[in-house]
XYZ file of C-alpha atoms in Angstrom:
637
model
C 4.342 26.849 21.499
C 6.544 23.921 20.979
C 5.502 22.366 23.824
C 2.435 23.198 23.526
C 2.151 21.417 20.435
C 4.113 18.106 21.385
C 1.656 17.828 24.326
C -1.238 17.724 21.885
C 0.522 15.509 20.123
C 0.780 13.157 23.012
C -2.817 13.721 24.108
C -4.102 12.544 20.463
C -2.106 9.422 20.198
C -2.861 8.403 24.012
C -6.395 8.608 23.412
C -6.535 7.007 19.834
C -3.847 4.258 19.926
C -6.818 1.510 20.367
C -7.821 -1.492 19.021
C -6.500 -1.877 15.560
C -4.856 1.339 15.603
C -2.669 0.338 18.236
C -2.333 -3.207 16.424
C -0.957 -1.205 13.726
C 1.502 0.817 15.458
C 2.819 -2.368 17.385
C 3.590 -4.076 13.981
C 5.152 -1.005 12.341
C 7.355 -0.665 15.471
C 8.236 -4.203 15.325
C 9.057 -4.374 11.964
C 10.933 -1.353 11.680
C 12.741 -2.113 14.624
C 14.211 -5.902 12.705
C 15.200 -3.616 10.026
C 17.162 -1.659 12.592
C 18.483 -4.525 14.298
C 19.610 -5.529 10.716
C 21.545 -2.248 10.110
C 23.764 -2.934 13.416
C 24.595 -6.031 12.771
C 25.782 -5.451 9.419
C 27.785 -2.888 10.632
C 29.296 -4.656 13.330
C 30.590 -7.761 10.935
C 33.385 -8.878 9.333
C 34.051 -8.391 6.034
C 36.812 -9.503 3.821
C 37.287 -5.884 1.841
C 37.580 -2.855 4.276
C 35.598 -0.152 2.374
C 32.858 -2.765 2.437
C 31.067 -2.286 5.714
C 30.872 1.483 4.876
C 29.149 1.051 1.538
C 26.911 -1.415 2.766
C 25.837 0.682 5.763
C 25.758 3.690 3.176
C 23.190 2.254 1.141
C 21.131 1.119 4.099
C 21.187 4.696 4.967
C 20.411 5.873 1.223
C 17.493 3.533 1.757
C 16.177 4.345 5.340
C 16.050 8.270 4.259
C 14.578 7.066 0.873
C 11.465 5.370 3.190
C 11.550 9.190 4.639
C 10.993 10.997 1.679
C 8.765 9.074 -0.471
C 6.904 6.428 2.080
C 4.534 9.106 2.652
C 3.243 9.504 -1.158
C 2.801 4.912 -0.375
C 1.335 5.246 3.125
C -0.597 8.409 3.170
C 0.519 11.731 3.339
C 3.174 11.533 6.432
C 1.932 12.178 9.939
C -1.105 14.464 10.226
C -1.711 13.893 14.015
C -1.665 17.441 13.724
C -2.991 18.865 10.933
C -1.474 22.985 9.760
C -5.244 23.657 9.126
C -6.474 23.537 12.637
C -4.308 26.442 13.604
C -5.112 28.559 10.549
C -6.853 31.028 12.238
C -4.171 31.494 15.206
C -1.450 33.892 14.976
C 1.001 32.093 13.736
C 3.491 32.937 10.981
C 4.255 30.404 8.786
C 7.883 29.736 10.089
C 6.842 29.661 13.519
C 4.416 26.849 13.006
C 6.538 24.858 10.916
C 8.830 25.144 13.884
C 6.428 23.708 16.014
C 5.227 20.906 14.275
C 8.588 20.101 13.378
C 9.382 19.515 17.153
C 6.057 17.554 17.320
C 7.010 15.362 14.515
C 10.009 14.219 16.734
C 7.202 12.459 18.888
C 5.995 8.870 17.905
C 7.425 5.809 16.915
C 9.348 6.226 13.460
C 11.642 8.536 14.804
C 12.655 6.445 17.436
C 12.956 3.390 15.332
C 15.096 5.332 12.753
C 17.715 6.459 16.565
C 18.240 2.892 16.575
C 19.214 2.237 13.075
C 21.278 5.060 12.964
C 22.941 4.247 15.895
C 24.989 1.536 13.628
C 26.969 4.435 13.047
C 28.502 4.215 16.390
C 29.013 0.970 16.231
C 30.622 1.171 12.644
C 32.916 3.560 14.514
C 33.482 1.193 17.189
C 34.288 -2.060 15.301
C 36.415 -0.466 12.904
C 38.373 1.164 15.801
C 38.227 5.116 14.684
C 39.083 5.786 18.337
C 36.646 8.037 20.642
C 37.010 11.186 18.220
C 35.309 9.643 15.918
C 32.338 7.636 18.113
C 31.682 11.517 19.710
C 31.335 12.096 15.741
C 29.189 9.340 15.164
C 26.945 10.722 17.658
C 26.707 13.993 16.383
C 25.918 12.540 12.816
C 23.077 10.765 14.405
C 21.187 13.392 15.608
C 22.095 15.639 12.574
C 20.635 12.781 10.233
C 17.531 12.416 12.116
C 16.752 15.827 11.895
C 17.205 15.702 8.315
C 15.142 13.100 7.683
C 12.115 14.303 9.367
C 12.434 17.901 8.187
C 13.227 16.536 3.983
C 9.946 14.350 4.613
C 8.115 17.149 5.780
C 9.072 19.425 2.865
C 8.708 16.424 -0.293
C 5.634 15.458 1.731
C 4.314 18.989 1.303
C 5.839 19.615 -1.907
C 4.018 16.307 -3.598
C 0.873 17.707 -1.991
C 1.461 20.498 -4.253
C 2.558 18.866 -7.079
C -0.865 16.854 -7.074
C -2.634 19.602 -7.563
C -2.568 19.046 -11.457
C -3.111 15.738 -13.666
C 0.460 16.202 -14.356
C 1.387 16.137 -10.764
C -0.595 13.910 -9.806
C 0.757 11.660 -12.829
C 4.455 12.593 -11.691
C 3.927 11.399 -7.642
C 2.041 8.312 -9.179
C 5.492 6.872 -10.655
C 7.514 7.907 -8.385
C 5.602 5.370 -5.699
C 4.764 2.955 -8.032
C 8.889 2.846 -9.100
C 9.649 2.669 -5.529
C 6.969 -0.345 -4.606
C 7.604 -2.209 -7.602
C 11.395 -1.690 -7.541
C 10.635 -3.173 -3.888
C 8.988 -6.218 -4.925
C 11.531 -6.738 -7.684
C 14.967 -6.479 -5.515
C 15.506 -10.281 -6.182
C 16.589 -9.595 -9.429
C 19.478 -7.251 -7.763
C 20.584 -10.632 -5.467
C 23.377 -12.007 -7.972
C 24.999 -8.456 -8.331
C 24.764 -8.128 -4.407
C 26.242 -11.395 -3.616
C 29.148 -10.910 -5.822
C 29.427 -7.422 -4.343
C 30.202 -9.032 -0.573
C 32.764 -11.449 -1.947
C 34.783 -8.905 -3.791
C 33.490 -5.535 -3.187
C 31.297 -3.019 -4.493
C 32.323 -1.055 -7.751
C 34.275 2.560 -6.855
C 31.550 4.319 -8.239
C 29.400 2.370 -6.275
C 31.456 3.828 -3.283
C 31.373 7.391 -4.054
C 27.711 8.005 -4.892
C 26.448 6.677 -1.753
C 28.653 8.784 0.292
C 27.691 11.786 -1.959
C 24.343 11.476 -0.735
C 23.356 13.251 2.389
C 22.169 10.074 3.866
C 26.121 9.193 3.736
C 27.533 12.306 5.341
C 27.521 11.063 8.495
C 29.677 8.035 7.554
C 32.076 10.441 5.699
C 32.234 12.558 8.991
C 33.268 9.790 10.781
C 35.592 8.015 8.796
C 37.441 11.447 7.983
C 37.566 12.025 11.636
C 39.135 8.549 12.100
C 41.404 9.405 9.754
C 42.457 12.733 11.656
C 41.081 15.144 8.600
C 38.730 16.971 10.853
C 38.015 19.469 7.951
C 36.617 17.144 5.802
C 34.072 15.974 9.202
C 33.171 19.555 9.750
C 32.098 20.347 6.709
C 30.109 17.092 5.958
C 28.512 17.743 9.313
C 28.289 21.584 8.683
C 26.590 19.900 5.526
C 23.480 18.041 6.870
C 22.991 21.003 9.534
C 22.570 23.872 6.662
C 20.269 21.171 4.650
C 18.364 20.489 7.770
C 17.777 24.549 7.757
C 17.035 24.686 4.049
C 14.375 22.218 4.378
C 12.468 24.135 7.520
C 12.097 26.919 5.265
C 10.856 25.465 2.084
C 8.640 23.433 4.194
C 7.538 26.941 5.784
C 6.686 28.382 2.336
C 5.401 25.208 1.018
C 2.637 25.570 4.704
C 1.843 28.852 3.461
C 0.499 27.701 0.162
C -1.375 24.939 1.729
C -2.884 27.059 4.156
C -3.843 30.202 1.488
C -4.459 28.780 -1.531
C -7.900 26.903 -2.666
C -8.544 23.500 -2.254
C -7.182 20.797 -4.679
C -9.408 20.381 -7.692
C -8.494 19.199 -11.111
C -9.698 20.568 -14.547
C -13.122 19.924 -15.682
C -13.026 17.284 -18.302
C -15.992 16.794 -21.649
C -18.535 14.812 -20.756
C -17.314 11.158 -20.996
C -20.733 9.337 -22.133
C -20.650 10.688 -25.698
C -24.639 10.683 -25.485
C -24.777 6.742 -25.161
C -26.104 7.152 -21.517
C -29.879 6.311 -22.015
C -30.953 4.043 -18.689
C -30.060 4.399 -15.095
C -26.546 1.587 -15.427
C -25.267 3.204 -18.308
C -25.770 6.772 -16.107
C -23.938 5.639 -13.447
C -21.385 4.453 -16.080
C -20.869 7.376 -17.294
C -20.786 9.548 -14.167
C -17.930 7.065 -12.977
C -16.511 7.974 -16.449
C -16.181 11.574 -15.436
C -14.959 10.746 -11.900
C -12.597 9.185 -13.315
C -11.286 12.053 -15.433
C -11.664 14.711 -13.202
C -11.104 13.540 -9.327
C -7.738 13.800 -8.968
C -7.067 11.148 -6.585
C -8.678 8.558 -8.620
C -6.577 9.575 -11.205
C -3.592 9.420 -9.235
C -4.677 5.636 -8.404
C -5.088 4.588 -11.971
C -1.551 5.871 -13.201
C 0.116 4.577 -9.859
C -1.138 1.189 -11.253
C -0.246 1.799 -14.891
C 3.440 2.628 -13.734
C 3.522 -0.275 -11.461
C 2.608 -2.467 -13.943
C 5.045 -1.312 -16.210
C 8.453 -0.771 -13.957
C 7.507 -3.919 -12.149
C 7.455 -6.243 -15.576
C 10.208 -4.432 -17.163
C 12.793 -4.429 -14.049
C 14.022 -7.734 -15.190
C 15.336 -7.043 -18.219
C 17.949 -5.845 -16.080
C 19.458 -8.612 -15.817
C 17.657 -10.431 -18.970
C 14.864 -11.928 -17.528
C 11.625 -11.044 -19.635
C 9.536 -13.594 -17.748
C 6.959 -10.853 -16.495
C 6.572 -8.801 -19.086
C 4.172 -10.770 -21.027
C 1.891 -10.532 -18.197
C 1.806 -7.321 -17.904
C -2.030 -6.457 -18.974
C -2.364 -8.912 -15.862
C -0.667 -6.778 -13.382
C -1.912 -3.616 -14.153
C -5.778 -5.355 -14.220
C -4.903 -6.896 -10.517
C -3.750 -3.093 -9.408
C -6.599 -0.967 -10.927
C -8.897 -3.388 -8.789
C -6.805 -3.032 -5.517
C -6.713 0.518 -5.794
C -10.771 0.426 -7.210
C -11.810 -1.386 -3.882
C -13.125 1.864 -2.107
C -15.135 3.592 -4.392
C -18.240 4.270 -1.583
C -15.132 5.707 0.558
C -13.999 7.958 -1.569
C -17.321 9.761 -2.717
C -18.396 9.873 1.030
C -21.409 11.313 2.148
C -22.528 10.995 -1.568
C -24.451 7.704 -1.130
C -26.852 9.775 0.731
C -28.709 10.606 -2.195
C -28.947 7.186 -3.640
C -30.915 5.851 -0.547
C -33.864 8.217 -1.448
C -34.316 6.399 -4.547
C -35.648 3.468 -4.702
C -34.162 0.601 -6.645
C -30.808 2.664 -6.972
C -28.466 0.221 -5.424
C -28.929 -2.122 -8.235
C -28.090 0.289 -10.500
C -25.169 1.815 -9.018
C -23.579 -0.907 -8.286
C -23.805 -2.000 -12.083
C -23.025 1.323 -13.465
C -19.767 1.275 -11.503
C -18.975 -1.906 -12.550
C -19.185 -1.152 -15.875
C -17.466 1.760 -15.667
C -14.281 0.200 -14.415
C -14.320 -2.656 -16.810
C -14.114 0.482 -19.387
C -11.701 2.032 -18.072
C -9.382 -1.370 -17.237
C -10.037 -3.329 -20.136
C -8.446 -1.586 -22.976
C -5.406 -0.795 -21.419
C -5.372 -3.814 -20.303
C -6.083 -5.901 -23.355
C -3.397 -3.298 -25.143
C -0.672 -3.917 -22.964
C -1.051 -7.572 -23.475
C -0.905 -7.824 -26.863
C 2.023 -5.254 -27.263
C 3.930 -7.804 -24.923
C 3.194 -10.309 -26.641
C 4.349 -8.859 -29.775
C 7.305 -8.002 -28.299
C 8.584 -10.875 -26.629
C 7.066 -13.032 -29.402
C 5.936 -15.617 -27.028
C 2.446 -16.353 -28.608
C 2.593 -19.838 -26.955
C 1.537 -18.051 -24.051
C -1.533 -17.244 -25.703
C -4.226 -20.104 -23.772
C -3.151 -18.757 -20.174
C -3.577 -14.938 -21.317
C -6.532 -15.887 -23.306
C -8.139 -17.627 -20.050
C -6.315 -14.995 -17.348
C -7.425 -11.559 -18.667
C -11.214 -12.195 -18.864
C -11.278 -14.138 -15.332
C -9.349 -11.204 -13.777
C -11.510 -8.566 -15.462
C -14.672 -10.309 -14.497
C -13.581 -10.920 -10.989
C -12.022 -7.351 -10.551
C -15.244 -6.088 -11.481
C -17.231 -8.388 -8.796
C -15.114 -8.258 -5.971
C -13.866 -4.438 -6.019
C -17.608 -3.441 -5.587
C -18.396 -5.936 -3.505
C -15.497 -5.320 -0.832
C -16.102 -1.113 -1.462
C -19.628 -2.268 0.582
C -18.025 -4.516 3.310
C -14.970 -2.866 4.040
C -15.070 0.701 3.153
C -12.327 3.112 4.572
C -13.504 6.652 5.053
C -12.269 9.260 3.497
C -12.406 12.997 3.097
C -15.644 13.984 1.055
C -14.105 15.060 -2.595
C -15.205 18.878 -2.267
C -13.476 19.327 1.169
C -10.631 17.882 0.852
C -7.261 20.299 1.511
C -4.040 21.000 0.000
C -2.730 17.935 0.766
C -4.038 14.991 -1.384
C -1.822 12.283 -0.095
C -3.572 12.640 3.115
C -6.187 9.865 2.508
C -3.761 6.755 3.560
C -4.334 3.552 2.562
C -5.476 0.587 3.875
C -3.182 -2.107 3.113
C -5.604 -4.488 4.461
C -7.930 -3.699 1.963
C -5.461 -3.813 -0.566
C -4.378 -6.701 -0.119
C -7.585 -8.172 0.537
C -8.632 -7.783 -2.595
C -5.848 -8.707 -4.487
C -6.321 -12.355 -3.057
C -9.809 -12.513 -4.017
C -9.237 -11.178 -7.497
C -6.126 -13.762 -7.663
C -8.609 -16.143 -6.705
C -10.873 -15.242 -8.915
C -8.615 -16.764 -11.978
C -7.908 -19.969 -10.271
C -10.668 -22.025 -12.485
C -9.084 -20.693 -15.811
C -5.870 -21.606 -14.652
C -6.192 -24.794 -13.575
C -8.866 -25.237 -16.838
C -5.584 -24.530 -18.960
C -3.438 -26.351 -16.951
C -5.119 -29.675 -17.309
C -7.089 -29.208 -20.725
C -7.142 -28.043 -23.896
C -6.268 -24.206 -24.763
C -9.930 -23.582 -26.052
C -10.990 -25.019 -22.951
C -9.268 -22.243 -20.912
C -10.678 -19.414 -22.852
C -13.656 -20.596 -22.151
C -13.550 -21.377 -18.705
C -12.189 -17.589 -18.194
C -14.936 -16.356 -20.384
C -17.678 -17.931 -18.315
C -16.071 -17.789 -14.454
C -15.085 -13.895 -15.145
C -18.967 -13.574 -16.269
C -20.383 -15.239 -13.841
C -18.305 -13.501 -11.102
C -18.893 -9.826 -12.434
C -22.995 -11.184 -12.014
C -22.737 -13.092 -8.938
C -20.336 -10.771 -6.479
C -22.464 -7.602 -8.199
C -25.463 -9.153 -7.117
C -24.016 -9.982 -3.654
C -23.047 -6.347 -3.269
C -26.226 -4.583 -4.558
C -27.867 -7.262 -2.032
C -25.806 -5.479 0.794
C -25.780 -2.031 -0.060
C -29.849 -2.104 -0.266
C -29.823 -3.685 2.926
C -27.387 -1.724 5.111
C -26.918 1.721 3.322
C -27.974 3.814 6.567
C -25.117 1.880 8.799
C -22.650 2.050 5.569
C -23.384 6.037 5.698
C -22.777 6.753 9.026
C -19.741 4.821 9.076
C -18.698 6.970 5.794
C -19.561 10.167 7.514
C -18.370 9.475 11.301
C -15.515 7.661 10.393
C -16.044 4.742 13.127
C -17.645 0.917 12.275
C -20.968 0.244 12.791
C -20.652 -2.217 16.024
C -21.339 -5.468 15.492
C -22.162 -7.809 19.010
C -23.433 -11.038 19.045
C -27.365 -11.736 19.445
C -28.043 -12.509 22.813
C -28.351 -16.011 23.678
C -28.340 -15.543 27.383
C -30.030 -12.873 29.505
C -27.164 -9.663 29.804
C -26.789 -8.061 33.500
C -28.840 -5.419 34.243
C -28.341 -2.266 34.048
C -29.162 0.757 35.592
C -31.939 2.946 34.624
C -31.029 5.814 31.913
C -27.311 3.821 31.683
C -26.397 2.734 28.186
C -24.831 -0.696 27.325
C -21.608 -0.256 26.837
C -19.865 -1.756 23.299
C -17.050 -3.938 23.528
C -13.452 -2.012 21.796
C -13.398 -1.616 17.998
C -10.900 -4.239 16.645
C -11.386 -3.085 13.236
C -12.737 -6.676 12.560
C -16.379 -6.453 12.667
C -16.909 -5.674 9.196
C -15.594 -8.993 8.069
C -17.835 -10.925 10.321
C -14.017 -11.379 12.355
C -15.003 -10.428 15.568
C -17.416 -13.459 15.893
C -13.866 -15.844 15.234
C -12.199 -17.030 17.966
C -8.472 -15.737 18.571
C -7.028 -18.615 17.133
C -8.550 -18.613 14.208
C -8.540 -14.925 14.098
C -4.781 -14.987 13.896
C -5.011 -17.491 11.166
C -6.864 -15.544 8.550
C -4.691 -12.868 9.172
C -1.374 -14.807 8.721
C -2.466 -17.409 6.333
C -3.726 -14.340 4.072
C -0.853 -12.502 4.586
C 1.817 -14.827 3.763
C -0.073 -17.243 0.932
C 1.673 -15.573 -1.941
C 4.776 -16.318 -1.017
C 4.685 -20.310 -1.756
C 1.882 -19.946 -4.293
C 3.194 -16.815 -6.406
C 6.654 -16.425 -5.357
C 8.113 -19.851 -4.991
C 5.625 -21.364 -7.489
C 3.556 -19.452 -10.434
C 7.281 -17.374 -10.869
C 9.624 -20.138 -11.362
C 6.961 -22.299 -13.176
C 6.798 -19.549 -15.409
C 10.679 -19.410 -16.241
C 10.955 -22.787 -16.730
C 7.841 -22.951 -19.229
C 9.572 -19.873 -20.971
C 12.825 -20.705 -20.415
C 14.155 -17.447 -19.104
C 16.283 -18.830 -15.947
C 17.152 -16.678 -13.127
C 17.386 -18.686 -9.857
C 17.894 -16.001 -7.290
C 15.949 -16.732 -4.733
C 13.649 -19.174 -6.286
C 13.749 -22.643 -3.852
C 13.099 -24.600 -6.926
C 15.437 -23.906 -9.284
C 18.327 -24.295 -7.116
C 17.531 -27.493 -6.608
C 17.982 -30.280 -9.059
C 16.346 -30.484 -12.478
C 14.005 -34.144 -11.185
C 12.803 -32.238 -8.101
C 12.351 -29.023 -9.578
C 8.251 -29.271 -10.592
C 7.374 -31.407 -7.509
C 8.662 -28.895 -5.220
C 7.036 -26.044 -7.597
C 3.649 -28.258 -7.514
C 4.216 -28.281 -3.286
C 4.788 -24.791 -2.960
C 1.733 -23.818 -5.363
C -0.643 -26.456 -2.985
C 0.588 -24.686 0.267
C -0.080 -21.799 -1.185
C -3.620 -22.693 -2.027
C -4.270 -24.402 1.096
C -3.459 -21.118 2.807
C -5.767 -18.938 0.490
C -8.070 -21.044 0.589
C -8.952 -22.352 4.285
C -7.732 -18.611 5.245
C -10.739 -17.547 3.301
C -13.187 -20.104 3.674
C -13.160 -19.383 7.503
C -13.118 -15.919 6.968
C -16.238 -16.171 4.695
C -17.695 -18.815 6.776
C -17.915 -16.274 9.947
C -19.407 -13.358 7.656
C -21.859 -15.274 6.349
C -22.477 -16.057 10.054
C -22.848 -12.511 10.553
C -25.026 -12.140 8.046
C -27.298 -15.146 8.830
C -27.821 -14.027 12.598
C -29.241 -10.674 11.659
C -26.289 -9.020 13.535
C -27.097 -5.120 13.490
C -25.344 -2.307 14.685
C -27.097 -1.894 17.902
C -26.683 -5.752 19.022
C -30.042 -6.649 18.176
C -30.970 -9.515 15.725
């Protein structure tokens, strides 16, 4: 059965590793395969404290097995190439399958990638010349740790499926990914403690909790066996087999109650309009309302950007830097639109019955709208002021006073408006399974719109920036209006037009294809012989695919990489030296001295903008393209 199994395996990801699938799996494998790269070489250095190599490879390993167990609950549920449901109604005990798919899992590219990091432990063993005892250890450790790795992801993969069953689950798997991403995006703030660490060596208790760890048992096996104290290897090995064991089984149990219990639904909640619904936008409002409440995985979306919002302002103060946390309403507004941006995804096949009524994109696309300014105002508004009182920095108040309503009235344009160009297909709500995490996400889409939502503020900041503080308010007032109106419009304007192409993509999972109009005559073709589509590049539904390569690539990189100069190296350290909280870190500017500190702030914020916006002014200008040549989904204009 084993085989069996990893044979399907291989025949699935042969015959679906195209286009941008295969884009995707190229980049991951690239990336993960630096990070490797980086492991070895760190382990193969020299350091002036001994114990330092193995506590810096121990918490590489702490953090590799960390992406194990809890990158699933970012990225989307783990691998379900092969999903335990399709072999439900075979013959299978639940041990024996999770035996099988467990060999299965050992197919694809994270497993190799994570070989090759681990594979610093030989050459830890090597450098520090433990002597060929303790390299055969190494080895051993390896493959030990790799089992463990996959099998622990499979069970807390399986277990948070559970978990999410519940609002209190789902709240629970929420902050443990939004800790781990914003904890992530905050690690500069851990730079000064790190550098001091490599000059003089980590702390002893430092030392012994990241050998505690399983993810450090290998590096105790081999150092003890270096050392001659082959009990001490033995059991640390003997260690990460039984563990390895312990997690098969609870992962078997944990299959069981996937595969016999009901679906995931969550408690049925009061109705949310409180009788104020009386027109067809106000409805929809409060039908989104009630979504809201009772899906589950919409749920899990708003606290994962509640908790992000909160650990990522409040890491800081860990080394007492409160720069961020005044701006955390901001944050948590910019979130609850990235994670907002696929509402037509997520109710699937739904739209259906909005395109037998006439007029009803209009009003669905303001009802929704309305709907999430509800539900992301207040908190958002709440948070801001708490911060405020908090930190007692009410000089901040023109930029917050222009920010939030800009970002609120963008977030509410451009989340509906992307949820019609770019939608990602997901499992209708009444069929999904046991596993809730198994909708991934599309980072693209995230990220996507939190550039445009970003962008979206740039008048009020730039209206504070140069004028008066009543000047901003109102500039944020009017832009965040106007953009709620305008992008709203824009989107009802789509959805009307393309809702047939927009549902079959929902309900086959594959984009409409989008060719150019024909401006020459084609070949011919034989009789009864269909035209053949050129491959999906997962492009065509930003207009993309019409963009040479070139320019292709520069969207995509200019887009990807813009918030580094404008955010990182410019609205950050402009914002500790208005405040006066100081940490330079990483911050280009502020190592620098104090004459050239604002120009090269002001350079790094126009680079960033230059990227932002050219990125998306020729990523606009070839949708609009689209749009203007009548492109339709059977080539024809």
């Amino acid at each position: 059965m084993v085989v069996l199994l990893i044979k399907m395996k291989l025949a699935v990801l042969r015959n679906s590793m195209t286009g941008q699938r295969a884009a995707q799996m190229v980049t991951g494998a690239l990336a993960g395969l630096a990070l490797a790269t980086g492991l070895i070489v760190l382990a193969g250095r020299d350091y002036p404290v001994a114990s330092l190599p193995f506590d810096l490879l121990g918490a590489g390993f702490a953090l590799w097995t960390a992406g194990w167990l809890l990158g699933p609950a970012l990225l989307g549920g783990g691998d379900e190439t092969l999903r335990p449901e399709h072999f439900s109604l075979l013959s299978f005990t639940p041990r024996h399958l999770a035996a099988g798919l467990t060999g299965a899992a050992f197919i694809g590219v994270a497993p190799v990638v994570t070989l090759v990091a681990f594979a610093a432990l030989v050459v830890l063993a090597v450098k520090a010349e433990l002597g060929m005892a303790a390299t055969a250890v190494g080895v051993l450790a390896i493959a030990l740790q790799l089992v463990l790795c996959v099998l622990a992801s499979r069970l807390v993969t399986a277990a948070l499926g559970q978990v999410m069953r519940s609002k209190t689950g789902a709240a629970l798997a929420a902050l443990i990914s939004a800790a781990i991403l914003a904890a992530l995006h905050s690690s500069w703030v851990l730079s000064p403690l790190v550098q001091a660490a490599l000059r003089t060596g980590f702390p002893g208790s430092f030392s012994t909790w990241v050998r505690a760890l399983p993810s450090g048992w290998g590096l105790v096996a081999v150092r003890a066996a270096g050392q001659g104290q082959w009990l001490t290897a033995a059991a640390a090995l003997a260690g990460l087999a039984v563990l390895s064991v312990v997690c098969l089984y609870g992962w078997a149990v944990l299959l069981k109650r996937r595969l016999t219990t009901r679906r995931a639904s969550g408690r049925p909640a009061r109705d949310a309009s409180g009788g104020w619904a009386r027109g067809p936008v106000t409805a929809v409002a409060a039908r989104e309302l009630r979504t809201w409440s009772r899906d589950l995985l919409r749920f899990h979306y708003l606290c994962f950007a509640l908790c992000y919002a909160l650990v990522f302002c409040l890491l800081p103060l860990a080394v007492g830097a409160p720069v961020f946390l005044p701006w955390s309403g901001l944050v948590f507004a910019l979130w609850t639109a990235a994670i907002s941006a696929n509402l037509y995804g997520e109710d699937g096949t739904e739209l259906w019955g909005k395109m037998m009524i006439p007029g009803a994109a209009r009003h669905d696309i303001h009802g929704r709208q309305l709907a999430w300014l509800m539900v992301t105002a207040p908190p958002t508004i709440v948070l801001t002021l708490a911060a405020l009182a908090l930190t007692g920095q009410y000089d901040l108040w023109p930029w917050l006073a222009a920010l939030v309503p800009a970002l609120l009235g963008g977030g509410a344009g451009v989340t509906v408006l992307v949820s019609v160009l770019r939608p990602v297909p997901m499992i209708d709500p009444h069929r999904r399974g046991g596993n809730l995490l198994e909708n991934g996400t599309d980072f693209t889409q995230v990220l996507l719109v939190l550039i445009l939502t970003a962008a979206a503020a740039a008048p009020a900041y730039f209206a504070v920036w140069l004028g008066p503080a009543w000047a901003g308010a109102a500039v944020g007032l009017i832009s965040g209006a106007v953009l709620a109106w305008l992008l709203g419009h824009l989107a009802a304007a789509r959805l009307r037009s393309s809702a047939p192409e927009l549902l079959l993509h929902l309900r086959t999972g594959v984009p409409p294809k989008r060719t150019r109009p024909a401006r020459r005559p084609l070949p011919a073709l034989e009789p009864g012989r269909p035209h053949l589509p050129k491959p999906d590049l997962g492009l065509e539904r930003l207009g993309l695919d019409l963009a040479p390569a070139g320019r292709r690539t520069y969207v995509i990189v200019s887009l990807t990489l813009c918030w580094v100069p404008l955010a990182a190296q410019g609205i950050v350290p402009a914002l500790m030296l208005t405040t006066g909280q100081v940490t330079r870190s990483w911050f280009l500017a502020l190592h620098l001295p104090q004459h050239l500190q604002w120009p090269t702030i002001i350079a790094m914020i126009v680079l960033g903008l230059v990227l932002l916006t050219t990125g998306l002014g020729i990523g606009l200008y070839y949708l609009a393209k689209s749009w203007r040549d009548g492109i339709e989904p059977d080539g024809g204009p």
